[in-house]
CSV table of C-alpha atoms in Angstrom, one decimal:
chain,number,residue,atom,x,y,z
J,1,MET,CA,98.3,124.0,112.4
J,2,LYS,CA,98.8,127.7,112.1
J,3,LEU,CA,100.3,127.8,108.7
J,4,LYS,CA,97.8,126.8,105.9
J,5,ARG,CA,99.5,125.2,102.8
J,6,THR,CA,99.2,127.4,99.6
J,7,HIS,CA,101.3,125.3,97.3
J,8,THR,CA,102.7,121.7,97.1
J,9,CYS,CA,106.4,120.7,97.0
J,10,GLY,CA,106.3,119.8,93.4
J,11,GLU,CA,104.7,122.8,91.7
J,12,LEU,CA,106.8,125.9,92.3
J,13,ALA,CA,108.9,127.2,89.3
J,14,LYS,CA,110.5,130.4,88.1
J,15,LYS,CA,107.1,131.9,87.4
J,16,ASP,CA,106.5,131.9,91.2
J,17,ILE,CA,109.6,133.9,92.0
J,18,LYS,CA,108.9,136.6,94.7
J,19,LYS,CA,105.6,135.0,95.7
J,20,GLU,CA,105.1,134.3,99.4
J,21,VAL,CA,104.2,130.7,99.9
J,22,VAL,CA,103.4,128.1,102.6
J,23,LEU,CA,104.7,124.6,102.1
J,24,ALA,CA,104.2,121.6,104.3
J,25,GLY,CA,105.8,118.2,104.3
J,26,TRP,CA,108.6,115.8,105.6
J,27,LEU,CA,112.2,116.7,105.9
J,28,GLN,CA,114.0,114.6,103.3
J,29,SER,CA,117.5,115.8,104.0
J,30,SER,CA,119.4,118.7,105.6
J,31,ARG,CA,122.8,120.3,104.6
J,32,ASP,CA,124.8,123.0,106.3
J,33,HIS,CA,126.9,125.0,103.8
J,34,GLY,CA,128.7,127.9,105.3
J,35,GLY,CA,126.3,128.4,108.1
J,36,ILE,CA,123.3,128.3,105.7
J,37,ILE,CA,120.9,125.4,106.2
J,38,PHE,CA,119.4,123.8,103.1
J,39,ILE,CA,116.5,121.5,103.5
J,40,ASP,CA,114.8,119.3,101.0
J,41,LEU,CA,111.1,119.3,101.9
J,42,ARG,CA,109.1,116.5,100.5
J,43,ASP,CA,105.4,115.7,100.0
J,44,ARG,CA,103.7,113.2,97.5
J,45,TYR,CA,104.0,115.8,94.7
J,46,GLY,CA,107.8,116.3,94.8
J,47,LEU,CA,110.6,118.1,96.5
J,48,THR,CA,111.4,121.8,97.3
J,49,GLN,CA,114.6,123.2,98.6
J,50,ILE,CA,114.0,125.6,101.4
J,51,VAL,CA,116.7,127.8,103.0
J,52,PHE,CA,117.4,129.1,106.5
J,53,ASP,CA,119.8,132.0,106.5
J,54,PRO,CA,121.1,133.3,109.9
J,55,LYS,CA,121.5,136.7,108.2
J,56,HIS,CA,117.8,136.7,107.4
J,57,ASP,CA,116.6,135.3,110.8
J,58,LYS,CA,119.1,134.1,113.4
J,59,LYS,CA,116.4,132.6,115.7
J,60,LEU,CA,114.7,130.7,112.9
J,61,HIS,CA,118.2,129.4,111.8
J,62,SER,CA,118.7,128.0,115.4
J,63,GLU,CA,115.3,126.2,115.3
J,64,ALA,CA,116.2,124.7,111.8
J,65,GLU,CA,119.5,123.2,113.4
J,66,LYS,CA,117.3,121.0,115.6
J,67,LEU,CA,115.3,119.5,112.8
J,68,ARG,CA,115.9,115.9,111.8
J,69,ARG,CA,115.0,113.5,109.0
J,70,GLU,CA,111.3,112.8,108.6
J,71,ASP,CA,110.3,115.7,110.9
J,72,VAL,CA,106.9,117.1,109.7
J,73,ILE,CA,107.0,120.9,109.2
J,74,ALA,CA,105.2,123.8,107.7
J,75,VAL,CA,107.2,126.9,106.4
J,76,LYS,CA,106.3,130.3,105.1
J,77,GLY,CA,108.7,132.1,102.9
J,78,LYS,CA,109.5,133.8,99.5
J,79,VAL,CA,110.3,132.0,96.3
J,80,ARG,CA,113.7,133.0,94.9
J,81,ALA,CA,115.8,131.8,92.1
J,82,ARG,CA,118.7,129.4,93.0
J,83,GLY,CA,122.3,130.7,92.6
J,84,GLU,CA,123.9,130.5,89.2
J,85,GLY,CA,125.2,127.0,88.6
J,86,LEU,CA,123.3,125.6,91.6
J,87,GLU,CA,120.2,124.6,89.7
J,88,ASN,CA,119.0,120.9,89.8
J,89,LEU,CA,117.3,120.3,86.4
J,90,LYS,CA,116.4,116.8,87.5
J,91,LEU,CA,113.7,118.3,89.7
J,92,LYS,CA,110.7,120.1,88.5
J,93,THR,CA,111.4,122.8,91.3
J,94,GLY,CA,115.2,122.7,90.7
J,95,GLU,CA,115.5,126.3,89.5
J,96,ILE,CA,114.0,127.9,92.7
J,97,GLU,CA,114.2,127.7,96.5
J,98,VAL,CA,112.2,129.2,99.3
J,99,LEU,CA,113.8,131.5,101.8
J,100,VAL,CA,112.0,130.7,105.0
J,101,GLY,CA,110.6,133.4,107.2
J,102,GLU,CA,108.4,131.4,109.4
J,103,LEU,CA,108.6,127.8,110.7
J,104,GLU,CA,106.0,125.5,112.4
J,105,ALA,CA,107.1,122.1,113.6
J,106,LEU,CA,104.1,119.8,113.3
J,107,SER,CA,105.6,116.4,114.4
J,108,LYS,CA,109.0,115.3,115.5
J,109,ALA,CA,110.3,112.0,114.2
J,110,GLU,CA,112.5,109.4,115.8
J,111,THR,CA,115.5,108.0,113.7
J,112,PRO,CA,113.6,106.1,111.0
J,113,PRO,CA,114.3,102.3,110.9
J,114,ILE,CA,114.4,102.4,107.1
J,115,GLU,CA,115.4,104.9,104.6
J,116,VAL,CA,112.7,106.8,102.9
J,117,GLU,CA,114.2,106.7,99.4
J,118,ASP,CA,114.0,104.4,96.5
J,119,ARG,CA,117.5,102.9,97.0
J,120,VAL,CA,116.4,101.2,100.1
J,121,ASP,CA,118.3,98.0,101.3
J,122,ALA,CA,115.8,97.0,104.0
J,123,SER,CA,114.3,93.5,104.0
J,124,GLU,CA,110.8,93.0,102.8
J,125,GLU,CA,109.8,92.1,106.3
J,126,LEU,CA,111.2,95.3,107.8
J,127,ARG,CA,109.5,97.3,105.1
J,128,LEU,CA,106.1,95.7,105.8
J,129,LYS,CA,106.5,96.3,109.5
J,130,TYR,CA,107.0,100.0,108.9
J,131,ARG,CA,104.7,100.2,105.9
J,132,TYR,CA,103.8,103.8,106.7
J,133,LEU,CA,107.5,104.8,106.1
J,134,ASP,CA,107.9,102.6,103.0
J,135,LEU,CA,104.8,104.1,101.4
J,136,ARG,CA,106.5,107.5,101.6
J,137,ARG,CA,109.1,106.5,99.1
J,138,PRO,CA,108.6,108.1,95.7
J,139,LYS,CA,108.6,104.7,93.9
J,140,MET,CA,105.6,103.5,96.2
J,141,GLN,CA,103.8,106.9,95.8
J,142,LYS,CA,104.1,106.3,92.1
J,143,HIS,CA,102.6,102.8,92.4
J,144,LEU,CA,99.6,104.2,94.3
J,145,LEU,CA,99.1,106.9,91.7
J,146,ILE,CA,99.2,104.4,88.9
J,147,ARG,CA,96.7,102.2,90.6
J,148,HIS,CA,94.5,105.2,91.2
J,149,MET,CA,94.7,106.2,87.5
J,150,ALA,CA,94.0,102.7,86.3
J,151,ALA,CA,90.8,102.5,88.5
J,152,GLN,CA,89.6,105.9,87.2
J,153,ALA,CA,90.4,104.9,83.6
J,154,ALA,CA,88.5,101.7,83.9
J,155,ARG,CA,85.4,103.5,85.4
J,156,GLU,CA,85.6,106.0,82.6
J,157,TYR,CA,85.5,103.3,79.9
J,158,LEU,CA,82.8,101.1,81.5
J,159,ASN,CA,80.6,104.1,82.3
J,160,LYS,CA,80.8,105.2,78.6
J,161,ASN,CA,79.7,101.6,77.6
J,162,SER,CA,76.5,101.8,79.7
J,163,PHE,CA,77.8,99.7,82.7
J,164,LEU,CA,76.6,100.6,86.2
J,165,GLU,CA,78.9,100.5,89.1
J,166,ILE,CA,77.1,98.6,91.9
J,167,GLU,CA,78.4,97.4,95.2
J,168,THR,CA,77.4,93.9,96.4
J,169,PRO,CA,77.3,92.7,100.0
J,170,MET,CA,80.5,91.8,101.9
J,171,LEU,CA,78.7,89.8,104.7
J,172,VAL,CA,77.3,86.8,102.6
J,173,ARG,CA,76.1,83.1,103.1
J,174,ALA,CA,78.9,80.6,102.6
J,175,THR,CA,78.7,79.1,99.2
J,176,PRO,CA,81.1,76.4,97.6
J,177,GLU,CA,84.0,78.2,95.8
J,178,GLY,CA,87.6,77.4,94.9
J,179,ALA,CA,89.0,78.1,98.5
J,180,ARG,CA,87.9,78.2,102.1
J,181,ASP,CA,85.7,81.1,103.3
J,182,TYR,CA,86.7,83.7,105.9
J,183,ILE,CA,84.0,83.3,108.6
J,184,VAL,CA,82.5,86.1,110.6
J,185,PRO,CA,80.4,85.2,113.8
J,186,SER,CA,77.1,86.9,114.1
J,187,ARG,CA,76.5,88.8,117.3
J,188,VAL,CA,72.7,88.9,117.1
J,189,ASN,CA,72.4,85.2,116.0
J,190,PRO,CA,74.8,83.2,118.3
J,191,GLY,CA,76.2,80.1,116.6
J,192,LYS,CA,75.6,81.4,113.1
J,193,PHE,CA,78.1,82.9,110.8
J,194,TYR,CA,78.6,85.1,107.8
J,195,ALA,CA,81.2,84.4,105.1
J,196,LEU,CA,83.3,87.0,103.4
J,197,PRO,CA,82.8,86.8,99.6
J,198,GLN,CA,85.5,85.0,97.4
J,199,SER,CA,83.9,86.8,94.5
J,200,PRO,CA,80.6,88.6,93.7
J,201,GLN,CA,79.4,85.8,91.4
J,202,LEU,CA,76.0,85.1,92.8
J,203,TYR,CA,75.1,88.7,93.3
J,204,LYS,CA,76.0,89.8,89.7
J,205,GLN,CA,73.8,86.9,88.4
J,206,ILE,CA,71.0,88.2,90.5
J,207,LEU,CA,71.6,91.7,88.9
J,208,MET,CA,71.5,90.2,85.5
J,209,ALA,CA,68.2,88.5,86.4
J,210,SER,CA,66.8,91.8,87.7
J,211,GLY,CA,67.2,93.6,84.4
J,212,CYS,CA,70.6,95.3,85.1
J,213,ASP,CA,72.2,94.2,81.9
J,214,ARG,CA,75.7,95.7,82.5
J,215,TYR,CA,77.3,95.8,85.8
J,216,TYR,CA,80.8,96.3,87.2
J,217,GLN,CA,82.6,97.1,90.5
J,218,MET,CA,86.1,97.3,92.0
J,219,ALA,CA,85.5,94.1,94.0
J,220,ARG,CA,87.3,93.1,97.1
J,221,CYS,CA,87.7,89.3,97.2
J,222,LEU,CA,88.8,87.3,100.2
J,223,ARG,CA,89.9,83.6,100.3
J,224,ASP,CA,91.3,81.8,103.3
J,225,GLU,CA,94.3,80.3,101.5
J,226,ASP,CA,98.0,79.6,102.4
J,227,LEU,CA,100.3,82.2,101.4
J,228,ARG,CA,102.1,81.4,98.1
J,229,ALA,CA,103.6,83.5,95.2
J,230,ASP,CA,100.3,83.2,93.3
J,231,ARG,CA,97.8,83.2,96.2
J,232,GLN,CA,96.8,86.1,98.5
J,233,PRO,CA,94.2,86.2,101.2
J,234,GLU,CA,92.6,89.2,99.6
J,235,HIS,CA,92.8,91.1,96.3
J,236,THR,CA,90.9,93.7,94.2
J,237,GLN,CA,89.5,92.8,90.8
J,238,ILE,CA,87.5,94.7,88.1
J,239,ASP,CA,84.5,92.5,88.3
J,240,MET,CA,81.9,92.9,85.4
J,241,GLU,CA,79.0,91.0,83.8
J,242,MET,CA,77.0,91.4,80.6
J,243,SER,CA,73.5,90.2,79.4
J,244,PHE,CA,72.3,89.5,75.9
J,245,VAL,CA,75.8,89.2,74.5
J,246,THR,CA,78.0,86.6,72.8
J,247,ALA,CA,81.5,85.5,73.8
J,248,ASP,CA,82.9,87.7,71.0
J,249,ASP,CA,81.1,90.8,72.5
J,250,VAL,CA,82.8,90.0,75.8
J,251,LEU,CA,86.2,89.7,74.2
J,252,GLU,CA,85.7,92.9,72.3
J,253,MET,CA,84.7,94.8,75.4
J,254,VAL,CA,87.7,93.5,77.5
J,255,GLU,CA,90.1,94.3,74.6
J,256,GLY,CA,88.7,97.8,74.5
J,257,LEU,CA,89.1,98.2,78.2
J,258,TYR,CA,92.7,97.1,78.1
J,259,LYS,CA,93.5,99.5,75.2
J,260,HIS,CA,91.8,102.4,77.1
J,261,LEU,CA,93.9,101.6,80.2
J,262,MET,CA,97.2,101.5,78.3
J,263,LYS,CA,96.4,104.9,76.7
J,264,LYS,CA,95.2,106.6,79.9
J,265,VAL,CA,97.9,105.2,82.3
J,266,LEU,CA,101.0,104.7,80.1
J,267,ASN,CA,100.1,106.9,77.1
J,268,ALA,CA,100.6,103.9,74.8
J,269,ASN,CA,98.4,103.4,71.8
J,270,ILE,CA,97.6,99.8,70.7
J,271,ASP,CA,96.2,100.0,67.2
J,272,TYR,CA,96.0,96.3,66.4
J,273,LYS,CA,93.5,93.5,67.2
J,274,PHE,CA,94.4,91.2,69.9
J,275,PRO,CA,95.2,87.7,68.6
J,276,ARG,CA,92.8,85.0,69.8
J,277,ILE,CA,93.5,81.3,70.6
J,278,SER,CA,91.3,78.5,72.0
J,279,HIS,CA,91.7,77.3,75.6
J,280,LYS,CA,93.0,74.1,74.1
J,281,GLU,CA,95.7,75.9,72.3
J,282,SER,CA,96.7,77.9,75.4
J,283,MET,CA,97.2,74.7,77.3
J,284,GLU,CA,99.3,73.0,74.7
């Protein structure tokens, strides 16, 4: 890659006009208006309109005519204001565009089997088959960001409350749990097997006995179950344990964690105590 990215496709604004920048990303769409080619360049940060003008560089314009959807490119050019009345205020970058002076084609794409946009009409089976395309959609990118923000916010809260993040083993001895274990054969001990953990339950109890009074991890849990709406073969959970506490202490800690997540991820303030009911009441 000759051109090194200087900015993302979601950050350029009026303050950057006249700057020379390098952008890299995927070709979202291409339009030819009066011989001038306008391309929406996309990365996970947003969209930027880039322009190929034959009056500026005829050879470059010819190269741009060969570009197709989802081609990966890098471009170098100058930021300029969009024409009057041509702004797109729905975009953070909608007041500017980049007049391209240099183009580097990084990867050519075949015709994508699904549309890389939120209004996709592909079946779930097709989306999962081409998951790498599905994950390019803005909605899916947002989901990944929210998950990341939630994980970081949980860590922030638990760290402030004296919890230690400790990883527990993934290759374990089979123990009776609520489902079947996934079995992994041992290469060095023929005929013997490891199990993948359904939960870190035993290990966090060992940690409590060892004097580590507050533990957590983003735990991967694996269970050999039939696929149903409420059953998955693997999932991630915020796993935690506390020593020398009462049930009320645990409820207070989890309530505080939930409020912290809502504030950090959704900017929502919850200023009331959560109502509490007994297990018997919840089942009635």
